[in-house]
mmCIF file of C-alpha atoms in Angstrom:
data_model
loop_
_atom_site.group_PDB
_atom_site.id
_atom_site.type_symbol
_atom_site.label_atom_id
_atom_site.label_comp_id
_atom_site.label_asym_id
_atom_site.label_seq_id
_atom_site.Cartn_x
_atom_site.Cartn_y
_atom_site.Cartn_z
ATOM 1 C CA MET F 1 14.647 -5.379 16.913
ATOM 2 C CA SER F 2 15.504 -2.911 14.241
ATOM 3 C CA LEU F 3 14.363 -3.415 10.781
ATOM 4 C CA PHE F 4 17.678 -2.633 9.239
ATOM 5 C CA ARG F 5 21.210 -3.452 10.053
ATOM 6 C CA ASN F 6 22.347 -0.412 8.337
ATOM 7 C CA ILE F 7 20.044 2.493 7.587
ATOM 8 C CA ALA F 8 22.460 5.381 7.079
ATOM 9 C CA ILE F 9 21.897 7.368 3.948
ATOM 10 C CA GLY F 10 24.026 9.654 1.959
ATOM 11 C CA VAL F 11 23.588 11.461 -1.454
ATOM 12 C CA SER F 12 25.582 11.438 -4.678
ATOM 13 C CA SER F 13 26.543 14.488 -6.799
ATOM 14 C CA LEU F 14 25.389 14.415 -10.382
ATOM 15 C CA ILE F 15 26.576 18.032 -11.087
ATOM 16 C CA LEU F 16 30.177 18.834 -10.691
ATOM 17 C CA PHE F 17 31.366 22.348 -10.255
ATOM 18 C CA GLY F 18 34.684 23.795 -11.549
ATOM 19 C CA GLY F 19 36.197 26.880 -13.071
ATOM 20 C CA VAL F 20 34.355 29.309 -10.850
ATOM 21 C CA VAL F 21 37.701 30.874 -9.959
ATOM 22 C CA SER F 22 40.651 30.559 -12.314
ATOM 23 C CA GLU F 23 43.948 28.839 -11.312
ATOM 24 C CA ALA F 24 45.775 32.191 -12.035
ATOM 25 C CA GLN F 25 43.803 33.579 -9.032
ATOM 26 C CA ALA F 26 44.697 30.784 -6.779
ATOM 27 C CA GLN F 27 46.798 31.368 -3.736
ATOM 28 C CA THR F 28 48.744 29.008 -1.528
ATOM 29 C CA PRO F 29 46.161 26.888 0.406
ATOM 30 C CA GLY F 30 45.699 28.241 3.978
ATOM 31 C CA LYS F 31 46.925 26.330 7.101
ATOM 32 C CA LEU F 32 43.917 26.748 9.179
ATOM 33 C CA PHE F 33 42.440 23.483 7.733
ATOM 34 C CA SER F 34 43.635 19.962 7.371
ATOM 35 C CA PRO F 35 41.675 18.502 4.342
ATOM 36 C CA ILE F 36 40.172 15.083 4.526
ATOM 37 C CA GLY F 37 41.177 12.672 1.874
ATOM 38 C CA ASP F 38 39.135 11.724 -1.104
ATOM 39 C CA ASP F 39 38.042 8.491 0.612
ATOM 40 C CA ILE F 40 35.770 10.392 3.031
ATOM 41 C CA GLU F 41 33.129 12.685 1.486
ATOM 42 C CA GLY F 42 35.448 15.373 0.298
ATOM 43 C CA GLY F 43 34.277 15.894 -3.259
ATOM 44 C CA ASP F 44 31.674 13.377 -4.050
ATOM 45 C CA PHE F 45 28.317 12.331 -2.711
ATOM 46 C CA GLY F 46 28.289 8.560 -3.228
ATOM 47 C CA ASN F 47 26.321 6.360 -5.552
ATOM 48 C CA PRO F 48 23.383 7.785 -7.486
ATOM 49 C CA VAL F 49 20.878 5.039 -8.914
ATOM 50 C CA GLN F 50 18.399 5.378 -11.644
ATOM 51 C CA TYR F 51 14.958 3.642 -11.472
ATOM 52 C CA LYS F 52 12.297 4.133 -14.082
ATOM 53 C CA ASN F 53 14.046 7.256 -15.548
ATOM 54 C CA LYS F 54 14.297 8.925 -12.129
ATOM 55 C CA ILE F 55 17.568 9.546 -10.165
ATOM 56 C CA TYR F 56 17.807 8.612 -6.416
ATOM 57 C CA VAL F 57 20.749 9.406 -4.334
ATOM 58 C CA GLU F 58 22.191 7.920 -1.056
ATOM 59 C CA GLY F 59 21.810 10.502 1.518
ATOM 60 C CA ARG F 60 25.022 11.716 3.247
ATOM 61 C CA PHE F 61 25.540 15.069 4.850
ATOM 62 C CA ARG F 62 26.323 16.833 1.617
ATOM 63 C CA SER F 63 23.357 15.584 -0.240
ATOM 64 C CA LEU F 64 20.895 16.327 2.524
ATOM 65 C CA ALA F 65 22.225 19.760 2.971
ATOM 66 C CA ARG F 66 21.736 20.221 -0.682
ATOM 67 C CA LEU F 67 18.219 19.211 -0.298
ATOM 68 C CA LEU F 68 17.493 21.650 2.356
ATOM 69 C CA VAL F 69 18.692 24.369 0.082
ATOM 70 C CA LYS F 70 16.802 23.135 -2.994
ATOM 71 C CA MET F 71 13.516 22.987 -1.012
ATOM 72 C CA GLY F 72 14.043 26.382 0.584
ATOM 73 C CA ALA F 73 14.118 25.154 4.098
ATOM 74 C CA ILE F 74 17.163 27.255 5.019
ATOM 75 C CA ASN F 75 17.880 30.911 4.440
ATOM 76 C CA MET F 76 20.681 30.988 1.828
ATOM 77 C CA GLN F 77 20.791 34.895 1.883
ATOM 78 C CA ASP F 78 22.497 34.685 5.240
ATOM 79 C CA SER F 79 26.388 35.198 4.745
ATOM 80 C CA ALA F 80 27.106 32.624 7.551
ATOM 81 C CA ILE F 81 24.896 30.030 5.886
ATOM 82 C CA GLN F 82 26.520 30.867 2.619
ATOM 83 C CA ASP F 83 29.996 30.328 3.987
ATOM 84 C CA GLU F 84 29.009 26.852 5.512
ATOM 85 C CA PHE F 85 27.378 25.682 2.454
ATOM 86 C CA ALA F 86 30.700 26.605 0.644
ATOM 87 C CA VAL F 87 32.285 24.035 2.840
ATOM 88 C CA VAL F 88 29.573 21.514 1.982
ATOM 89 C CA GLU F 89 29.439 22.220 -1.922
ATOM 90 C CA PHE F 90 32.733 23.928 -2.810
ATOM 91 C CA CYS F 91 35.271 22.399 -0.279
ATOM 92 C CA ASP F 92 38.377 22.929 -2.432
ATOM 93 C CA LEU F 93 37.600 26.617 -3.168
ATOM 94 C CA TYR F 94 36.798 27.173 0.573
ATOM 95 C CA LEU F 95 39.986 25.605 1.636
ATOM 96 C CA LYS F 96 41.978 27.788 -0.860
ATOM 97 C CA TYR F 97 40.371 31.272 -0.250
ATOM 98 C CA TYR F 98 38.513 31.464 3.055
ATOM 99 C CA GLU F 99 41.458 32.722 5.005
ATOM 100 C CA ASN F 100 41.783 35.741 2.722
ATOM 101 C CA ASP F 101 39.024 37.887 3.838
ATOM 102 C CA PHE F 102 39.143 40.108 0.814
ATOM 103 C CA LYS F 103 39.249 37.511 -1.750
ATOM 104 C CA TRP F 104 36.454 35.478 0.108
ATOM 105 C CA LYS F 105 34.196 38.603 0.034
ATOM 106 C CA LYS F 106 34.385 38.617 -3.872
ATOM 107 C CA ILE F 107 34.168 34.778 -4.226
ATOM 108 C CA ARG F 108 31.082 34.209 -1.907
ATOM 109 C CA PRO F 109 28.520 35.974 -4.130
ATOM 110 C CA ILE F 110 29.994 33.943 -7.200
ATOM 111 C CA LEU F 111 29.309 30.708 -5.474
ATOM 112 C CA TYR F 112 25.967 31.791 -4.246
ATOM 113 C CA LYS F 113 24.799 32.628 -7.691
ATOM 114 C CA ARG F 114 26.181 29.308 -9.034
ATOM 115 C CA VAL F 115 23.978 27.588 -6.443
ATOM 116 C CA GLN F 116 20.970 29.527 -7.424
ATOM 117 C CA LYS F 117 21.417 28.566 -11.130
ATOM 118 C CA VAL F 118 21.907 24.919 -10.756
ATOM 119 C CA GLN F 119 19.978 23.820 -7.676
ATOM 120 C CA ALA F 120 16.740 23.111 -9.646
ATOM 121 C CA LYS F 121 18.713 20.336 -11.372
ATOM 122 C CA TRP F 122 19.630 18.608 -8.177
ATOM 123 C CA PRO F 123 17.789 15.279 -7.783
ATOM 124 C CA ALA F 124 15.051 15.300 -5.161
ATOM 125 C CA GLY F 125 14.829 11.527 -4.711
ATOM 126 C CA VAL F 126 16.635 9.468 -2.025
ATOM 127 C CA TYR F 127 17.060 5.750 -1.494
ATOM 128 C CA ILE F 128 17.412 3.946 1.843
ATOM 129 C CA ASP F 129 19.159 0.560 1.782
ATOM 130 C CA GLY F 130 18.741 -2.165 4.340
ATOM 131 C CA GLU F 131 17.889 -5.915 4.910
ATOM 132 C CA VAL F 132 14.860 -7.940 5.796
ATOM 133 C CA LYS F 133 14.496 -11.556 6.792
ATOM 134 C CA LEU F 134 12.149 -13.958 4.919
ATOM 135 C CA ASP F 135 10.015 -16.359 6.856
ATOM 136 C CA ARG F 136 8.549 -19.650 5.447
ATOM 137 C CA TYR F 137 6.922 -19.639 2.026
ATOM 138 C CA ASP F 138 3.166 -19.151 2.159
ATOM 139 C CA PHE F 139 1.647 -21.230 -0.659
ATOM 140 C CA SER F 140 -1.791 -19.734 -0.191
ATOM 141 C CA HIS F 141 -0.482 -16.074 -0.836
ATOM 142 C CA GLY F 142 2.328 -17.012 -3.295
ATOM 143 C CA GLY F 143 5.238 -15.490 -1.377
ATOM 144 C CA PHE F 144 7.535 -15.415 1.527
ATOM 145 C CA ARG F 145 6.120 -13.975 4.687
ATOM 146 C CA LEU F 146 8.500 -11.395 6.395
ATOM 147 C CA ASN F 147 10.163 -12.663 9.532
ATOM 148 C CA GLU F 148 8.710 -10.927 12.803
ATOM 149 C CA ASP F 149 12.201 -9.633 13.620
ATOM 150 C CA ALA F 150 12.360 -7.620 10.356
ATOM 151 C CA GLN F 151 8.762 -6.737 9.399
ATOM 152 C CA ILE F 152 7.674 -3.714 7.246
ATOM 153 C CA ASP F 153 4.582 -3.032 9.256
ATOM 154 C CA ASN F 154 3.199 0.514 9.303
ATOM 155 C CA LEU F 155 6.668 1.806 8.622
ATOM 156 C CA GLY F 156 6.547 5.504 7.982
ATOM 157 C CA ARG F 157 9.725 7.187 9.571
ATOM 158 C CA PHE F 158 13.478 6.759 8.796
ATOM 159 C CA LYS F 159 16.610 8.034 10.556
ATOM 160 C CA LEU F 160 18.720 9.331 7.626
ATOM 161 C CA LEU F 161 21.680 10.805 9.627
ATOM 162 C CA ASP F 162 22.493 10.999 13.259
ATOM 163 C CA GLY F 163 25.633 13.077 13.518
ATOM 164 C CA GLY F 164 29.116 11.623 13.195
ATOM 165 C CA ILE F 165 29.853 13.827 10.157
ATOM 166 C CA ARG F 166 33.339 13.852 8.418
ATOM 167 C CA HIS F 167 33.327 16.501 5.678
ATOM 168 C CA CYS F 168 35.885 18.549 3.821
ATOM 169 C CA TYR F 169 38.423 19.119 6.545
ATOM 170 C CA VAL F 170 39.433 17.551 9.899
ATOM 171 C CA GLY F 171 37.457 18.992 12.757
ATOM 172 C CA PHE F 172 34.439 20.398 10.724
ATOM 173 C CA ARG F 173 31.231 20.531 12.668
ATOM 174 C CA PRO F 174 28.237 22.239 11.013
ATOM 175 C CA GLU F 175 26.677 25.053 12.883
ATOM 176 C CA GLN F 176 24.328 26.472 10.298
ATOM 177 C CA PHE F 177 23.221 23.191 8.854
ATOM 178 C CA PRO F 178 21.846 20.361 10.922
ATOM 179 C CA SER F 179 23.826 17.179 11.651
ATOM 180 C CA ARG F 180 20.680 15.149 12.218
ATOM 181 C CA TYR F 181 18.161 14.365 9.439
ATOM 182 C CA THR F 182 14.899 12.198 9.427
ATOM 183 C CA LEU F 183 12.390 11.264 6.693
ATOM 184 C CA GLN F 184 8.642 10.970 7.150
ATOM 185 C CA LEU F 185 6.524 9.124 4.623
ATOM 186 C CA GLU F 186 3.302 10.580 3.441
ATOM 187 C CA SER F 187 1.549 7.405 4.180
ATOM 188 C CA PRO F 188 3.030 4.531 6.377
ATOM 189 C CA VAL F 189 3.604 1.262 4.500
ATOM 190 C CA THR F 190 3.050 -2.379 5.328
ATOM 191 C CA VAL F 191 4.311 -5.303 3.196
ATOM 192 C CA PRO F 192 3.241 -8.739 4.680
ATOM 193 C CA TYR F 193 4.721 -10.823 1.733
ATOM 194 C CA VAL F 194 7.464 -10.830 -0.689
ATOM 195 C CA LYS F 195 5.535 -12.360 -3.597
ATOM 196 C CA VAL F 196 7.433 -14.682 -5.919
ATOM 197 C CA SER F 197 6.265 -17.747 -7.866
ATOM 198 C CA GLU F 198 6.885 -21.202 -6.309
ATOM 199 C CA ASP F 199 9.551 -21.964 -8.867
ATOM 200 C CA ARG F 200 11.320 -18.780 -8.313
ATOM 201 C CA GLY F 201 10.929 -19.041 -4.467
ATOM 202 C CA GLN F 202 12.402 -22.548 -4.531
ATOM 203 C CA ARG F 203 15.475 -21.401 -6.615
ATOM 204 C CA LEU F 204 15.829 -18.447 -4.104
ATOM 205 C CA LEU F 205 15.711 -20.639 -1.088
ATOM 206 C CA GLU F 206 18.128 -23.140 -2.449
ATOM 207 C CA LYS F 207 20.570 -20.366 -3.273
ATOM 208 C CA MET F 208 20.289 -18.936 0.333
ATOM 209 C CA LEU F 209 20.838 -22.397 1.921
ATOM 210 C CA ASN F 210 23.868 -23.258 -0.323
ATOM 211 C CA GLU F 211 25.377 -19.932 0.623
ATOM 212 C CA GLY F 212 24.794 -20.545 4.328
ATOM 213 C CA ASN F 213 22.354 -17.851 4.538
ATOM 214 C CA ILE F 214 20.157 -19.758 7.078
ATOM 215 C CA ALA F 215 18.570 -16.521 8.463
ATOM 216 C CA ARG F 216 17.202 -15.911 4.933
ATOM 217 C CA VAL F 217 18.341 -12.263 4.943
ATOM 218 C CA ILE F 218 17.892 -10.364 1.588
ATOM 219 C CA PRO F 219 18.661 -6.720 0.647
ATOM 220 C CA VAL F 220 15.875 -4.178 0.262
ATOM 221 C CA ARG F 221 15.869 -0.597 -1.082
ATOM 222 C CA PHE F 222 13.249 2.021 -0.367
ATOM 223 C CA LEU F 223 12.948 4.705 -3.117
ATOM 224 C CA VAL F 224 11.317 7.952 -1.905
ATOM 225 C CA ASN F 225 10.461 11.126 -3.826
ATOM 226 C CA LEU F 226 10.892 14.105 -1.474
ATOM 227 C CA GLU F 227 8.234 16.783 -1.585
ATOM 228 C CA HIS F 228 9.326 19.351 1.160
ATOM 229 C CA ALA F 229 11.778 19.884 4.072
ATOM 230 C CA GLN F 230 11.845 21.904 7.263
ATOM 231 C CA LEU F 231 14.059 22.539 10.332
ATOM 232 C CA SER F 232 12.913 21.394 13.658
ATOM 233 C CA ASP F 233 14.174 21.855 17.176
ATOM 234 C CA VAL F 234 15.815 18.947 18.867
ATOM 235 C CA LEU F 235 14.166 18.853 22.351
ATOM 236 C CA THR F 236 17.252 17.442 24.051
ATOM 237 C CA SER F 237 19.659 20.058 22.834
ATOM 238 C CA ARG F 238 19.965 23.552 21.309
ATOM 239 C CA GLN F 239 20.497 21.908 17.887
ATOM 240 C CA VAL F 240 18.038 21.620 15.062
ATOM 241 C CA SER F 241 17.300 18.758 12.838
ATOM 242 C CA GLY F 242 16.418 18.437 9.145
ATOM 243 C CA GLU F 243 13.104 16.835 8.492
ATOM 244 C CA PHE F 244 12.170 15.613 4.935
ATOM 245 C CA PHE F 245 8.663 14.451 3.869
ATOM 246 C CA GLY F 246 8.120 12.355 0.865
ATOM 247 C CA GLU F 247 6.118 9.799 -0.981
ATOM 248 C CA LEU F 248 7.231 6.283 -1.351
ATOM 249 C CA GLU F 249 7.800 5.347 -4.970
ATOM 250 C CA ALA F 250 8.653 1.717 -4.521
ATOM 251 C CA ILE F 251 10.345 -0.924 -2.274
ATOM 252 C CA LEU F 252 12.673 -3.176 -4.174
ATOM 253 C CA PHE F 253 13.633 -6.697 -2.766
ATOM 254 C CA TYR F 254 16.971 -8.253 -4.109
ATOM 255 C CA GLU F 255 18.325 -11.748 -3.992
ATOM 256 C CA ASP F 256 21.995 -10.576 -4.218
ATOM 257 C CA GLU F 257 24.062 -8.209 -2.028
ATOM 258 C CA LYS F 258 25.225 -6.078 -5.086
ATOM 259 C CA ARG F 259 21.458 -5.349 -5.696
ATOM 260 C CA ASP F 260 21.582 -6.277 -9.297
ATOM 261 C CA GLU F 261 18.667 -8.922 -9.262
ATOM 262 C CA ILE F 262 15.329 -7.719 -8.107
ATOM 263 C CA ILE F 263 13.036 -10.446 -7.094
ATOM 264 C CA TYR F 264 9.957 -8.324 -6.194
ATOM 265 C CA ALA F 265 8.941 -4.654 -6.428
ATOM 266 C CA TYR F 266 6.337 -3.236 -4.273
ATOM 267 C CA TYR F 267 4.458 -0.162 -5.574
ATOM 268 C CA PRO F 268 2.158 1.404 -3.032
ATOM 269 C CA LYS F 269 0.562 3.941 -5.317
ATOM 270 C CA GLU F 270 -0.265 1.688 -8.225
ATOM 271 C CA GLU F 271 -1.177 -1.319 -6.193
ATOM 272 C CA GLN F 272 0.741 -3.335 -8.816
ATOM 273 C CA GLN F 273 3.410 -5.494 -7.184
ATOM 274 C CA GLN F 274 5.735 -7.381 -9.610
ATOM 275 C CA GLU F 275 7.958 -10.359 -9.489
ATOM 276 C CA LEU F 276 11.056 -9.335 -11.352
ATOM 277 C CA THR F 277 14.144 -10.919 -12.603
ATOM 278 C CA SER F 278 16.290 -7.766 -13.297
ATOM 279 C CA ASP F 279 16.162 -3.996 -13.030
ATOM 280 C CA PRO F 280 13.485 -2.252 -15.240
ATOM 281 C CA GLU F 281 14.942 0.382 -17.532
#
């Protein structure tokens, strides 16, 4: 059984771009494209979160494409790649100018230089949200065991995105950038218990039972610092996939769906697991 009910990721923009081309230069938007509304991933990434002074982003197509560029996994000197990344990063400008060959020839290098200038500031951390099930409280270990249907046992690989992209305009299908992405942890992780005191464990259990959460499902969030990326062939097709490699920063276990109240934080590097009552600053 799958560890998570929902393991899709997406990424959130922290740097907005504007004013690259003045309104005085603008032409009537072309008719080749039907823009997607703001409710889809047209001009934003999603929801960045901060943890211990680091920014982590939820990985959607736009953010993952950004990370490929940031980590040098794709050749941004190629004009076709520059054009497609303009769809990814500068959707409004692409829709406005791409139809005009001559204007686009002038605008493309401006956008490319902008990317070169700001890409170092893009966050290189992603978070993965999911759910786990708690088993019975183990009084000898001071925590809830994880249910066998939702164990974190030698977990080292995540599927970040598996196609189904809706971005910028209706019918957009990436050709230069992958539509499938995975994440490989530097070291697989195993978490046998969610450690909480008996008092906290009792309050948590009573809360779940009162809310009808008989299955004892709680939210979990993986925070990963990415270190490098590469493109790999997909054996079943001619497509390539984007592969990220990173180090696990922490696994946070929450008692509420909004992920405001952390009950346990697992730190594989420090070997210092913590029972918590709120987000650390």
